[in-house]
Coordinates of C-alpha atoms in Angstrom, one line a residue:
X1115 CA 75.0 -18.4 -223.8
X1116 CA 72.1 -18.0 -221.9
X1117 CA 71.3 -15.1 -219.9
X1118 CA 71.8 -14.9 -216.1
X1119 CA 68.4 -15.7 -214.1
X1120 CA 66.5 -14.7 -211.0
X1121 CA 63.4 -15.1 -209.1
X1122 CA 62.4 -13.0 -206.2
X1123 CA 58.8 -13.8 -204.5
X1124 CA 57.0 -10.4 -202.3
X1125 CA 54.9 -11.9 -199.8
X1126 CA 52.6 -9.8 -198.2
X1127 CA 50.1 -9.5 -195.2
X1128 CA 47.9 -7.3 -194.8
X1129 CA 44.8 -6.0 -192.5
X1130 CA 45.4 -8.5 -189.7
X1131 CA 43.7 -7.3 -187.3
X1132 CA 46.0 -8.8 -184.0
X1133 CA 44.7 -12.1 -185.1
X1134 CA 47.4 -14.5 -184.1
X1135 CA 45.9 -17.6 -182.7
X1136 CA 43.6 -19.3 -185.9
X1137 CA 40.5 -18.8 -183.7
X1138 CA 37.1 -17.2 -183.2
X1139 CA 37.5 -15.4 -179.5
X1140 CA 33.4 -15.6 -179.5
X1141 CA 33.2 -19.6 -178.9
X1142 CA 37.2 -20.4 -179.4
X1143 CA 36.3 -22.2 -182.2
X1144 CA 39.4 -22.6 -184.6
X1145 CA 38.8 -20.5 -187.9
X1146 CA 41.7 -20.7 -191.2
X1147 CA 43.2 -17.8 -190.6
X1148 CA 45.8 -15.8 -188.3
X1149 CA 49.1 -15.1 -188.3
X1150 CA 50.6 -18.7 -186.7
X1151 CA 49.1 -20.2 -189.7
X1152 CA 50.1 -17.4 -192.4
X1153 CA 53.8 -18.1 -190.6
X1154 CA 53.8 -21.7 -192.1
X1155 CA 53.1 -20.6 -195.3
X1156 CA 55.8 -17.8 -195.0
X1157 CA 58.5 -20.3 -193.9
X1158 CA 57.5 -22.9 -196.7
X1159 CA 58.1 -20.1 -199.7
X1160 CA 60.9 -19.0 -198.1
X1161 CA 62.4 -22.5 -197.8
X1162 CA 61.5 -22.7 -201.9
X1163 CA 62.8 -19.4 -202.6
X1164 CA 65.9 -18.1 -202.4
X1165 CA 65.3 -14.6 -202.7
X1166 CA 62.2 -13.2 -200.9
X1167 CA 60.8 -9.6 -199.8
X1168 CA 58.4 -9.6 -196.9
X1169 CA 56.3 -6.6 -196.0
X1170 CA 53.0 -5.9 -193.9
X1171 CA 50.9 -3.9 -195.3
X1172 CA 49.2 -1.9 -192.2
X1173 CA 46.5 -2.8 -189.5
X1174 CA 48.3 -5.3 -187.7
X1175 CA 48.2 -4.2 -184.0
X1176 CA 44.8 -3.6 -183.2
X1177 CA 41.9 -5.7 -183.7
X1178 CA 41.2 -8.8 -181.3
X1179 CA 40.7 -9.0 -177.6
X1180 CA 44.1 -10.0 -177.3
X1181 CA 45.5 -6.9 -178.7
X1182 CA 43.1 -5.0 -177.0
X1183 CA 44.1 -6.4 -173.6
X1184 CA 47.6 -5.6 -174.0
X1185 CA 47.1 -2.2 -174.8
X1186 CA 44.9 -1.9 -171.8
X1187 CA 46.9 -3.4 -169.3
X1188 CA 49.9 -4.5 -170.3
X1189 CA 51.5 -1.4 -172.2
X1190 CA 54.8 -2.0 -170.6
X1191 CA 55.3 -5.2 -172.0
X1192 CA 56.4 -5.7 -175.8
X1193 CA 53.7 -5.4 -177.8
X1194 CA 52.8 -8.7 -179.6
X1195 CA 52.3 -8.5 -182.8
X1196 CA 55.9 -6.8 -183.3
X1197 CA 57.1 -9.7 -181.2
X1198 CA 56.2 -11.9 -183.9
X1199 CA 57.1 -9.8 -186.6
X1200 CA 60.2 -9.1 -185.7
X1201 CA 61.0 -13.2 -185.3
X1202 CA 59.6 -13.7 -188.8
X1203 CA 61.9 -11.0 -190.1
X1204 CA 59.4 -8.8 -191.8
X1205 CA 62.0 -6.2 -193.8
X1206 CA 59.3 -3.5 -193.7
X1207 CA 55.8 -2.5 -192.8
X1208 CA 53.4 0.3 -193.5
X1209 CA 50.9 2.2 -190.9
X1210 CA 47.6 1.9 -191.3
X1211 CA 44.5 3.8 -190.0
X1212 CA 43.9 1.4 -187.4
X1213 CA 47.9 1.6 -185.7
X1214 CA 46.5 4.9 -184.1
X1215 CA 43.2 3.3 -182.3
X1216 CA 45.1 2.4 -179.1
X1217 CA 46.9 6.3 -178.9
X1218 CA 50.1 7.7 -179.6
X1219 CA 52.3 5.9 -176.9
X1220 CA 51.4 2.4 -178.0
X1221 CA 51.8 3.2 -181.7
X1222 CA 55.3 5.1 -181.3
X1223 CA 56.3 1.9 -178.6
X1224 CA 55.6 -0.2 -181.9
X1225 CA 57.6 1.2 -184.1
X1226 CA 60.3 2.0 -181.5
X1227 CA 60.5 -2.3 -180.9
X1228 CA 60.4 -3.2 -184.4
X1229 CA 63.6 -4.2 -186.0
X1230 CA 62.6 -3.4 -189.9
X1231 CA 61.1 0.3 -190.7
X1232 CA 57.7 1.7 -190.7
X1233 CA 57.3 3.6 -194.2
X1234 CA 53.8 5.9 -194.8
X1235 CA 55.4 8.7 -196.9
X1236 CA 52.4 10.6 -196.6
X1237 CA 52.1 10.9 -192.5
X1238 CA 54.4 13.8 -191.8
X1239 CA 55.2 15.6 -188.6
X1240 CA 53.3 19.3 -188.9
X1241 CA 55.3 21.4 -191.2
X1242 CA 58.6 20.2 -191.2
X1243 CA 57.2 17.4 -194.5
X1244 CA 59.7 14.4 -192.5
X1245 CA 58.0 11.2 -192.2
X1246 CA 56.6 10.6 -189.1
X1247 CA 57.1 6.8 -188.0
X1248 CA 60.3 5.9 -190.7
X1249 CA 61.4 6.2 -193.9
X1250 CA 59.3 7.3 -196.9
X1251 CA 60.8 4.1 -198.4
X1252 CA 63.5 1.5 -198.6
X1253 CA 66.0 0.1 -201.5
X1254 CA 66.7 -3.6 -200.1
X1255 CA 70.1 -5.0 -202.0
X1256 CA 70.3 -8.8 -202.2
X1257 CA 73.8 -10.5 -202.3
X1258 CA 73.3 -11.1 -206.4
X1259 CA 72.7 -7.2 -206.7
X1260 CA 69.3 -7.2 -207.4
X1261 CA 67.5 -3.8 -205.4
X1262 CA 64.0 -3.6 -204.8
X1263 CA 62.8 -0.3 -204.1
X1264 CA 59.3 0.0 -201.9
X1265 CA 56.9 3.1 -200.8
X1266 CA 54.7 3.1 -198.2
X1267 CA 52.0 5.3 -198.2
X1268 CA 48.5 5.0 -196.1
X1269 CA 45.0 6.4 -197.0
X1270 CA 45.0 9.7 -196.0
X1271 CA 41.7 9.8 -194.7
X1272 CA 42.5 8.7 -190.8
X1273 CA 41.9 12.4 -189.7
X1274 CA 37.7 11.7 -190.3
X1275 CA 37.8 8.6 -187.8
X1276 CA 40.6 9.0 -186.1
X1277 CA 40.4 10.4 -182.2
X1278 CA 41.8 13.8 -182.4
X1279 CA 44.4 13.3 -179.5
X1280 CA 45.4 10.1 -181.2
X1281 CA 47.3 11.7 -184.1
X1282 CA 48.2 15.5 -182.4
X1283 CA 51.2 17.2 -184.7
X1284 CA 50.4 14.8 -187.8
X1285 CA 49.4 15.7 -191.2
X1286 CA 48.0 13.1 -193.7
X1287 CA 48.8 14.2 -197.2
X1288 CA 46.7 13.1 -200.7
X1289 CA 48.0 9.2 -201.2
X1290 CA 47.9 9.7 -204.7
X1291 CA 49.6 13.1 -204.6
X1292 CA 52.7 11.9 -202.4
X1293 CA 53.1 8.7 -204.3
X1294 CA 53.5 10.8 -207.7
X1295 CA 56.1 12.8 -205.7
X1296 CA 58.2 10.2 -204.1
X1297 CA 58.0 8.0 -207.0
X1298 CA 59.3 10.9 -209.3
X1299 CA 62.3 11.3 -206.3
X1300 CA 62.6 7.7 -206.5
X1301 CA 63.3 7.7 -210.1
X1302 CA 65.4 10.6 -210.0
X1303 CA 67.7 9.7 -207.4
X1304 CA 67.5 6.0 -206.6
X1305 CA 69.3 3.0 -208.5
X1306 CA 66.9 -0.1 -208.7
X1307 CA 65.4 -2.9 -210.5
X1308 CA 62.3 -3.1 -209.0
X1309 CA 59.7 -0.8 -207.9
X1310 CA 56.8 -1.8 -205.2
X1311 CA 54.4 0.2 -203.3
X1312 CA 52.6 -0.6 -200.6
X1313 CA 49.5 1.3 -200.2
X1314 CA 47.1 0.9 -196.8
X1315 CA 44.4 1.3 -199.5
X1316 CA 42.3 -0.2 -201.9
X1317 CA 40.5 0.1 -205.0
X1318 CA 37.7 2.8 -205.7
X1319 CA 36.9 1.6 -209.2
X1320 CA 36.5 -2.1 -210.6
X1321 CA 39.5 -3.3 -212.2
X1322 CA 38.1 -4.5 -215.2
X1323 CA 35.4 -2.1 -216.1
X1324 CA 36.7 1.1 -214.3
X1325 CA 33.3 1.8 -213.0
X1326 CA 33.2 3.2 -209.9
X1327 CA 32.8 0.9 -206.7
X1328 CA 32.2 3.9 -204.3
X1329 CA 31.3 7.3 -203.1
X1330 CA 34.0 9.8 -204.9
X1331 CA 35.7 10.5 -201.4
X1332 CA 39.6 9.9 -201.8
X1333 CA 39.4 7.0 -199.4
X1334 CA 40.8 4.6 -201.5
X1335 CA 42.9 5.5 -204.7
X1336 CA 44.5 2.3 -205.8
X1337 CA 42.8 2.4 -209.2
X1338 CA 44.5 5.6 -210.1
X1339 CA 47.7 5.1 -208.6
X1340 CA 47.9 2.6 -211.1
X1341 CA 46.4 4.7 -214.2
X1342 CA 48.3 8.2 -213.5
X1343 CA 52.0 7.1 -211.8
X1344 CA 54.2 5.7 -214.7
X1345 CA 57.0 2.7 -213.7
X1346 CA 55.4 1.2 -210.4
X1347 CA 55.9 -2.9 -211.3
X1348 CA 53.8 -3.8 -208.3
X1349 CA 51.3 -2.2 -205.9
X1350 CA 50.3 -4.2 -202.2
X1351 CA 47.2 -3.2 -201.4
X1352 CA 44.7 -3.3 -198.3
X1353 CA 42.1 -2.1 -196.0
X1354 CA 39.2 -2.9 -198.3
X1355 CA 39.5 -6.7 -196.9
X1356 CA 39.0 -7.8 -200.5
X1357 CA 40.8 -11.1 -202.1
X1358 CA 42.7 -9.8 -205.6
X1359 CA 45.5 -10.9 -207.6
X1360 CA 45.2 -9.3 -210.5
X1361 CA 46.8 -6.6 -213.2
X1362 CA 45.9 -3.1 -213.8
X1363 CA 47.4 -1.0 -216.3
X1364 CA 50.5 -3.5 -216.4
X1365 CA 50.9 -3.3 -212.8
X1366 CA 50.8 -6.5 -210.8
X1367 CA 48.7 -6.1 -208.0
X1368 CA 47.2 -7.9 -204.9
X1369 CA 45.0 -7.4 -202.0
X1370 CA 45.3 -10.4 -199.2
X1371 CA 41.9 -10.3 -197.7
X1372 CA 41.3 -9.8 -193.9
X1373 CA 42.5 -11.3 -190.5
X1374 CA 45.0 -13.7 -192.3
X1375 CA 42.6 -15.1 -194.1
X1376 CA 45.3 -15.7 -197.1
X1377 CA 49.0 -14.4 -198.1
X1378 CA 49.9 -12.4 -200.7
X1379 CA 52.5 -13.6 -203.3
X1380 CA 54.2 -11.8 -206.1
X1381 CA 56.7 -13.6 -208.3
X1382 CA 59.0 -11.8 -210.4
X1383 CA 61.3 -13.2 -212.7
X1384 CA 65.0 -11.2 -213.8
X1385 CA 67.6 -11.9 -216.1
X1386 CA 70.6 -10.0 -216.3
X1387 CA 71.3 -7.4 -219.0
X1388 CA 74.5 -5.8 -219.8
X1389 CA 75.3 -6.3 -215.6
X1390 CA 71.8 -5.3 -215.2
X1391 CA 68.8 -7.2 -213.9
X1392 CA 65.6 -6.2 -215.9
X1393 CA 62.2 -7.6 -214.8
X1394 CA 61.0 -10.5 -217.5
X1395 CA 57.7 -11.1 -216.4
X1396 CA 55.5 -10.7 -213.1
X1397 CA 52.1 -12.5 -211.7
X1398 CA 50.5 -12.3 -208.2
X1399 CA 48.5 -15.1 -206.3
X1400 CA 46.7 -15.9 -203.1
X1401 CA 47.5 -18.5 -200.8
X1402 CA 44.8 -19.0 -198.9
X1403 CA 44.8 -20.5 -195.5
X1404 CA 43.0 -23.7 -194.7
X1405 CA 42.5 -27.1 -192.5
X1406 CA 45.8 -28.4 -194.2
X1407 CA 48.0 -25.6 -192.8
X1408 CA 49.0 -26.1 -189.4
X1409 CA 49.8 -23.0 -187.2
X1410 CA 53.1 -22.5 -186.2
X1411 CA 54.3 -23.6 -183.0
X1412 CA 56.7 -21.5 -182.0
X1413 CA 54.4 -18.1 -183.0
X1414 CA 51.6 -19.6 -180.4
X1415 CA 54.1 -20.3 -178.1
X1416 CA 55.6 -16.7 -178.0
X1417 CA 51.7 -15.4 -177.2
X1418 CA 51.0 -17.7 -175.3
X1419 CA 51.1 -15.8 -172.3
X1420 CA 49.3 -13.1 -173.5
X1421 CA 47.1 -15.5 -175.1
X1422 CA 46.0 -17.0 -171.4
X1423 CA 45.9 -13.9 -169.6
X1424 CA 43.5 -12.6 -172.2
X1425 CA 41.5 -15.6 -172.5
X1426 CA 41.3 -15.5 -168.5
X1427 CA 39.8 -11.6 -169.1
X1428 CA 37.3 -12.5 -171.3
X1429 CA 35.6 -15.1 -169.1
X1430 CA 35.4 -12.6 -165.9
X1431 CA 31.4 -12.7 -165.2
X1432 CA 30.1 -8.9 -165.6
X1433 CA 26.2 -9.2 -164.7
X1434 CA 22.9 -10.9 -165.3
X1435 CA 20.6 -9.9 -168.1
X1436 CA 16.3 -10.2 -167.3
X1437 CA 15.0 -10.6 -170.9
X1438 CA 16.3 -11.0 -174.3
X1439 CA 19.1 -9.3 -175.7
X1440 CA 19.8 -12.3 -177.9
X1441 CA 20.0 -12.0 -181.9
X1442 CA 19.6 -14.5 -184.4
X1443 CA 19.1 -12.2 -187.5
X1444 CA 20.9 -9.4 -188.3
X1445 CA 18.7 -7.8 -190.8
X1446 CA 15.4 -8.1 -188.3
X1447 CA 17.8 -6.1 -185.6
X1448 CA 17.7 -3.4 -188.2
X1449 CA 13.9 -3.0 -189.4
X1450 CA 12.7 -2.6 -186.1
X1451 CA 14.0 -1.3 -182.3
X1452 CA 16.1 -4.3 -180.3
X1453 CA 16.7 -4.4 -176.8
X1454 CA 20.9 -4.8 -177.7
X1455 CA 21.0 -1.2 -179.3
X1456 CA 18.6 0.6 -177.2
X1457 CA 21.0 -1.3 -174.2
X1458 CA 23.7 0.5 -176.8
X1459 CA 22.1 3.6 -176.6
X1460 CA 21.0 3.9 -172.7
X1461 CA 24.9 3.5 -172.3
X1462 CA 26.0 5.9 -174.7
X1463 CA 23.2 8.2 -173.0
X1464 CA 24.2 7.3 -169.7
X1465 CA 27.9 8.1 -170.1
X1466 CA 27.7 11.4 -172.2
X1467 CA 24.3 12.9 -170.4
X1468 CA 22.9 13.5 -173.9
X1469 CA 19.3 12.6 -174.3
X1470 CA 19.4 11.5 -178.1
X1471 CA 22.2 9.0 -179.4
X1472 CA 23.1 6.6 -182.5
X1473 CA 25.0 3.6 -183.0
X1474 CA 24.9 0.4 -184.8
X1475 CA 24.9 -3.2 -185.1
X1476 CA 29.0 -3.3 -186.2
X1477 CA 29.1 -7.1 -187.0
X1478 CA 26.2 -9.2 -189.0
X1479 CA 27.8 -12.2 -186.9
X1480 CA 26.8 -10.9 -183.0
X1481 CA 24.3 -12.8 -180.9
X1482 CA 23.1 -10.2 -178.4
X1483 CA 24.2 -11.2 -174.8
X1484 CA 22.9 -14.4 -173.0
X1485 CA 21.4 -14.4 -169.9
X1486 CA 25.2 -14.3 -168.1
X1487 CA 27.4 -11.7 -169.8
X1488 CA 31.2 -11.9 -169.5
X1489 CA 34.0 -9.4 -171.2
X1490 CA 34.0 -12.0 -174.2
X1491 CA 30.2 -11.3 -174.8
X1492 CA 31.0 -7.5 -174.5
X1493 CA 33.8 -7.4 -177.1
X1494 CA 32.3 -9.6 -179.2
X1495 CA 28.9 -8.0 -179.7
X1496 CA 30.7 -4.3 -179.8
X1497 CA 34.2 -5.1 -181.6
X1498 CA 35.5 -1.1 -182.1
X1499 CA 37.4 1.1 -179.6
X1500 CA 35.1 3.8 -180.0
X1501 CA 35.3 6.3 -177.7
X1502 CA 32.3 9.0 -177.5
X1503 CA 31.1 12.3 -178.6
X1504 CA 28.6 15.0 -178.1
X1505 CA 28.1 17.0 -181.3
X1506 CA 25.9 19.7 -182.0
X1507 CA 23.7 19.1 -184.9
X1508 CA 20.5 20.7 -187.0
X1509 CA 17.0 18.9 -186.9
X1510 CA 18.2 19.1 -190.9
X1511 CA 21.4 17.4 -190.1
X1512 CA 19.8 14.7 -188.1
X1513 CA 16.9 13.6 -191.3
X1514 CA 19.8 14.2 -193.8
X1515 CA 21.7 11.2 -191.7
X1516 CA 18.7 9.4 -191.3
X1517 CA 18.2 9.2 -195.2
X1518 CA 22.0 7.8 -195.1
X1519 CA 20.6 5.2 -193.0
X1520 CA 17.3 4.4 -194.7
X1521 CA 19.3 4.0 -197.9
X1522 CA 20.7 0.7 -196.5
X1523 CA 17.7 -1.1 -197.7
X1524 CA 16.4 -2.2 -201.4
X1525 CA 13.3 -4.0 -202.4
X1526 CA 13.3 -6.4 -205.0
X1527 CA 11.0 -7.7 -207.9
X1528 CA 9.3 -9.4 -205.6
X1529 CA 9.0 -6.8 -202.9
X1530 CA 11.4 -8.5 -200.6
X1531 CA 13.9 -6.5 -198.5
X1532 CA 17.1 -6.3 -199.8
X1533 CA 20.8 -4.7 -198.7
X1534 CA 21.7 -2.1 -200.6
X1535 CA 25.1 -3.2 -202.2
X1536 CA 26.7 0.3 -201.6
X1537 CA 26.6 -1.2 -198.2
X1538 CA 28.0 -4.3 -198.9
X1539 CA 31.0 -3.9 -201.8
X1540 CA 33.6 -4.2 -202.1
X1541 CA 33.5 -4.2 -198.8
X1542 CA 31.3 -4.9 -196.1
X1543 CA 29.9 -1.4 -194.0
X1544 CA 26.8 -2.5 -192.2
X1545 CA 28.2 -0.6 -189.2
X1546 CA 27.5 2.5 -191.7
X1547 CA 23.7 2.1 -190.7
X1548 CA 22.6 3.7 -187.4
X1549 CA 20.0 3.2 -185.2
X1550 CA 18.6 6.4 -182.6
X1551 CA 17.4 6.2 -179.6
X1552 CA 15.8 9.1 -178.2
X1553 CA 13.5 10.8 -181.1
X1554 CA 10.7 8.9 -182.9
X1555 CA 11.1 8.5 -186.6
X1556 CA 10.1 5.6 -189.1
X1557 CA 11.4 4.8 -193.2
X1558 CA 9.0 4.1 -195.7
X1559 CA 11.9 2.0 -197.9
X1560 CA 8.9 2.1 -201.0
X1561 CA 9.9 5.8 -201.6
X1562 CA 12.7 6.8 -203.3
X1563 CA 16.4 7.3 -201.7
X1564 CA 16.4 10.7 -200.2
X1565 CA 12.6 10.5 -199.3
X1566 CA 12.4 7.6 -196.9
X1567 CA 11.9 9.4 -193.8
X1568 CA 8.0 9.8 -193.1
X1569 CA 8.3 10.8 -190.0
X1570 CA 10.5 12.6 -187.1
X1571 CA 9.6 13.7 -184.0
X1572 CA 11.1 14.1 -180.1
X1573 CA 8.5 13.2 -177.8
X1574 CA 5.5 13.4 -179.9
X1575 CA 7.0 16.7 -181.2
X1576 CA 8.2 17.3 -184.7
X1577 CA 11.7 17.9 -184.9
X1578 CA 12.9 21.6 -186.2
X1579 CA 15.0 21.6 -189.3
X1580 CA 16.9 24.5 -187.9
X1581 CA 16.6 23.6 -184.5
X1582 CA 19.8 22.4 -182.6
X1583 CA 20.0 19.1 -180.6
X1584 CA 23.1 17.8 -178.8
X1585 CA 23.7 14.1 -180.0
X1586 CA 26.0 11.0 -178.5
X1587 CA 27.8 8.8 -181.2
X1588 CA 30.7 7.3 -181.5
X1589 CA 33.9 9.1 -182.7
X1590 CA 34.4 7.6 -186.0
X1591 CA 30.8 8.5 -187.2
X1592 CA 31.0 11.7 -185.3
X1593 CA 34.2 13.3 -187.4
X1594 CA 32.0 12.1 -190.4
X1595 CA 33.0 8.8 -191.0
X1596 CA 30.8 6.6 -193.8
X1597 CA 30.0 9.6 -195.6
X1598 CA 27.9 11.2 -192.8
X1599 CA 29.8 14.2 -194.0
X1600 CA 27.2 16.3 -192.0
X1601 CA 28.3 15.5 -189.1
X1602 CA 31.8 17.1 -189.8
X1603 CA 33.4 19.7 -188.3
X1604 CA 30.2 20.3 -185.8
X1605 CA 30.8 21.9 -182.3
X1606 CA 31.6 19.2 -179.7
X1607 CA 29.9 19.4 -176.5
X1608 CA 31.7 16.9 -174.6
X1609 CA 34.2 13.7 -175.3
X1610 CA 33.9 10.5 -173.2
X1611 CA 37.4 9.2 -173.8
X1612 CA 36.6 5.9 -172.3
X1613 CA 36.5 3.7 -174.6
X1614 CA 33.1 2.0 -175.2
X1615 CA 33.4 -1.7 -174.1
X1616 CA 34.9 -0.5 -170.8
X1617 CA 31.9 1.9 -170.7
X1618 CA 29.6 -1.0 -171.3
X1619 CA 31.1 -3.3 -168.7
X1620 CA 31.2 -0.6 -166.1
X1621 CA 27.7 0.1 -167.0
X1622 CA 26.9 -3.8 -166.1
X1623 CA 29.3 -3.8 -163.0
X1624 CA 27.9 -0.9 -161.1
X1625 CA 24.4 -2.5 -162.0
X1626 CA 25.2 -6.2 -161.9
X1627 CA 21.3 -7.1 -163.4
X1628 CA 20.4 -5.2 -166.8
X1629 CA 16.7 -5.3 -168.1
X1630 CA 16.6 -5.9 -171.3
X1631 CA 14.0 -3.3 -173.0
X1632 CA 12.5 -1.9 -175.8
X1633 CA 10.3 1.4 -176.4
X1634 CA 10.3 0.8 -180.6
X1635 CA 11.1 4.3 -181.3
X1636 CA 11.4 3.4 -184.6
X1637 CA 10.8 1.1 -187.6
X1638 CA 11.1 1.0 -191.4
X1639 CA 7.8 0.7 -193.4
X1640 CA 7.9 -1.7 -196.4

């Protein structure tokens, strides 16, 4: 007699970024991904599955113009993206780093309107150790008996880009640490056939040659949650943006890309034991969106009123620019001073008082502003909700962050100018290069990393190692985000809470014609 037999498929999502509608809010253009279309896909395995577990994996309600408009002026409303998680029955989600961008209101209204639990065991109120937003983690029982057991746990490196007053009373312990902990409790104390975590976090090694893919930061520990915690079956991952369906260490694991670009799929296979289900055999598998999956219908029609109301924002006509702020390559915008980051810049400078500043070109795919600029040009060209800070830094700080920046590039055999690809995997971090406005300096790229900067000067002056100058950057870079780990802990002069595309736009209102201009400041030698 045969034994009994089960399948159960995990579907995931992950890092979606508010991206509902499968379109590019630059030109409208429809794009394969978003969550309407990752909806068809979760209804069709569900209807060829008759036992299924569907989690989100973090990032979910920030991200698009849409999401940012409802958090901006329509935070009384239900928030959209639980709207449509809630109708596709999600049984559980984790917080990631972005859930905090829009502040501690909208995030707790979130969770407070979602109908399945929050779990990040690692995000605790102060001292009391109790999870801050839900459960550590859940045991779902389906009617055959079978119980799934799932952590959630997010990277615990939020507090360096996090706003301060975005995450007041919380503590962010070691991911790797608390997952050994709850995992052991788990163990110990739970009855189940199945253990899952879901981890806002990726991978810091490469999976097949363990050689590490990163700075040694903590940022992402995925590779050695799956080396050091004995008995996890499968472990969600995300916020790298990476595609993987792979196994580590005999641990089924999967990372679903970006922006609902693909969904995640585990399959595991039971048969029953003794009265007991025991796992038989486990794979994982990326269903990627394309032109043959239609979005949902009902999703779009539950944002659609969001949907028009933020698409009526984004055309609103903010001012006339004389000049060209245009782009066409992003690389050139990075070798040499451009109108669109000294406009950057000017604002930062303007808003803050500061005389020096930094910031970056955050997405290879802007194209500067056209000659009219509307709210869609703004958030399209500067896609963060930074807000703003004044820190207080050495002349030694400032060249040591410089040499962070001049690292970006690599010549090859032929001399040619190359990205670095510690800027580019496994995941994309171009918005880790910065570009000042306010001192002189250029990068000879010939020299060695760590000796690129030839020359640094404020107003014709050298700049003093052991001087101090008050600089404007945004808040992610300024708590020492992308390894500027100088930066950290510095004395802040002033916060601009504001966050930067409404500083931008306000900028433009009040002035209603922008110049477009360009003192070159700077370039890199090669």
């Amino acid at each position: 007699m045969e034994n009994e037999r089960c399948e159960l498929i995990i579907m995931e999502t992950s890092d979606l970024h508010g991206n509902v509608f499968p379109i590019n809010y630059r030109d409208n253009e429809e794009v394969n991904a978003g969550l309407a279309k990752i909806a068809t896909i979760i209804k069709s395995e569900r209807e060829k599955n008759q036992y299924s577990l569907l989690i989100d994996n973090g990032d979910v309600i920030q991200g698009t113009p849409l999401t940012y408009y409802y958090a901006k002026f329509l935070p009384e409303k239900k928030n959209p993206l639980v709207n449509l998680l809630n109708d596709l029955n999600y049984d559980c989600a984790v917080i990631g780093n972005h859930e905090f961008n829009y502040g501690s209101e909208l995030i707790q209204a979130a969770v407070n309107e979602s109908q399945f639990p929050w779990l990040s065991a690692n995000i605790i109120i102060g001292e009391t150790k109790e999870s801050a937003f839900g459960p550590p983690y859940l045991v779902k029982e389906f009617e055959n008996g079978l119980r799934v057991a799932v952590l959630g746990i997010t990277t615990h490196f939020i507090p360096n880009w996090e706003n301060p007053n975005h995450i007041v009373g919380l503590q962010f312990e070691d991911a790797l640490a608390c997952a050994k902990r709850w995992i052991d409790y788990i163990q110990k104390n739970e009855d189940y056939d199945l253990l899952v975590v879901s981890y806002h976090g990726g991978f810091e090694r490469d999976l097949s040659t363990g050689e590490r893919g990163e700075a040694v930061t903590g940022e992402n520990q995925a590779y050695a949650i799956c080396h050091e915690i004995e008995g996890i079956d499968i472990l969600l991952t995300g916020h790298q943006h990476r595609m993987i369906a792979d196994t580590l260490n005999g641990v089924t694991v999967v990372q679903p890309g970006y922006n609902g670009q693909a969904l995640g799929k585990v399959k595991a296979v039971f048969e029953k034991f003794e009265g007991k289900w025991a796992l038989k055999s486990c794979s994982s598998q990326l269903i990627e969106v394309d032109h043959s999956v239609q979005a949902d219908p009902h999703i779009l029609k539950m944002t659609e009123k969001y949907e028009k109301d933020t698409q009526i924002w984004l055309d609103q006509p903010i001012a006339k620019i004389i000049g060209d702020m245009t782009i066409s390559d992003a690389l050139e915008v990075r070798l040499g001073d451009h109108p669109l980051i000294e406009f950057f810049n000017h604002v930062q400078m303007d808003a803050s008082g500061a005389r020096i500043s930094s910031t970056a070109l955050f997405d290879n795919r802007s194209r500067g502003f056209q000659e009219q600029v509307t709210m869609r040009d703004i958030v399209s060209n500067y896609i963060y909700p930074n807000t703003l800070k004044v820190i207080r830094i050495t002349g030694q700080d400032m060249k040591d962050a410089l040499e962070i920046c001049a690292s970006y590039f690599m010549l090859d055999k032929d001399g040619e100018i190359q990205v670095n690809p510690a800027f580019a995997e496994p995941k994309p971090q171009h918005y880790n290069y910065d570009m000042w406005e306010g001192i002189e300096y250029e990068f000879d790229i010939r020299n060695p990393i760590g000796e690129r900067v030839v020359k640094l000067s404020i107003k014709g002056d050298p700049v003093q190692m052991k001087v101090e100058y008050d600089v404007v950057m945004n808040n992610y870079r300024a708590g020492g985000g992308g390894n500027y780990n100088m930066f950290k802990d510095k004395p802040v002069i002033k916060e601009i809470q504001t966050d930067m595309t409404e500083l931008i736009a306000n900028f433009m209102l009040k002035r209603k014609t922008i110049y477009a201009s360009c003192d070159h400041n700077w370039k890199v030698v090669r």
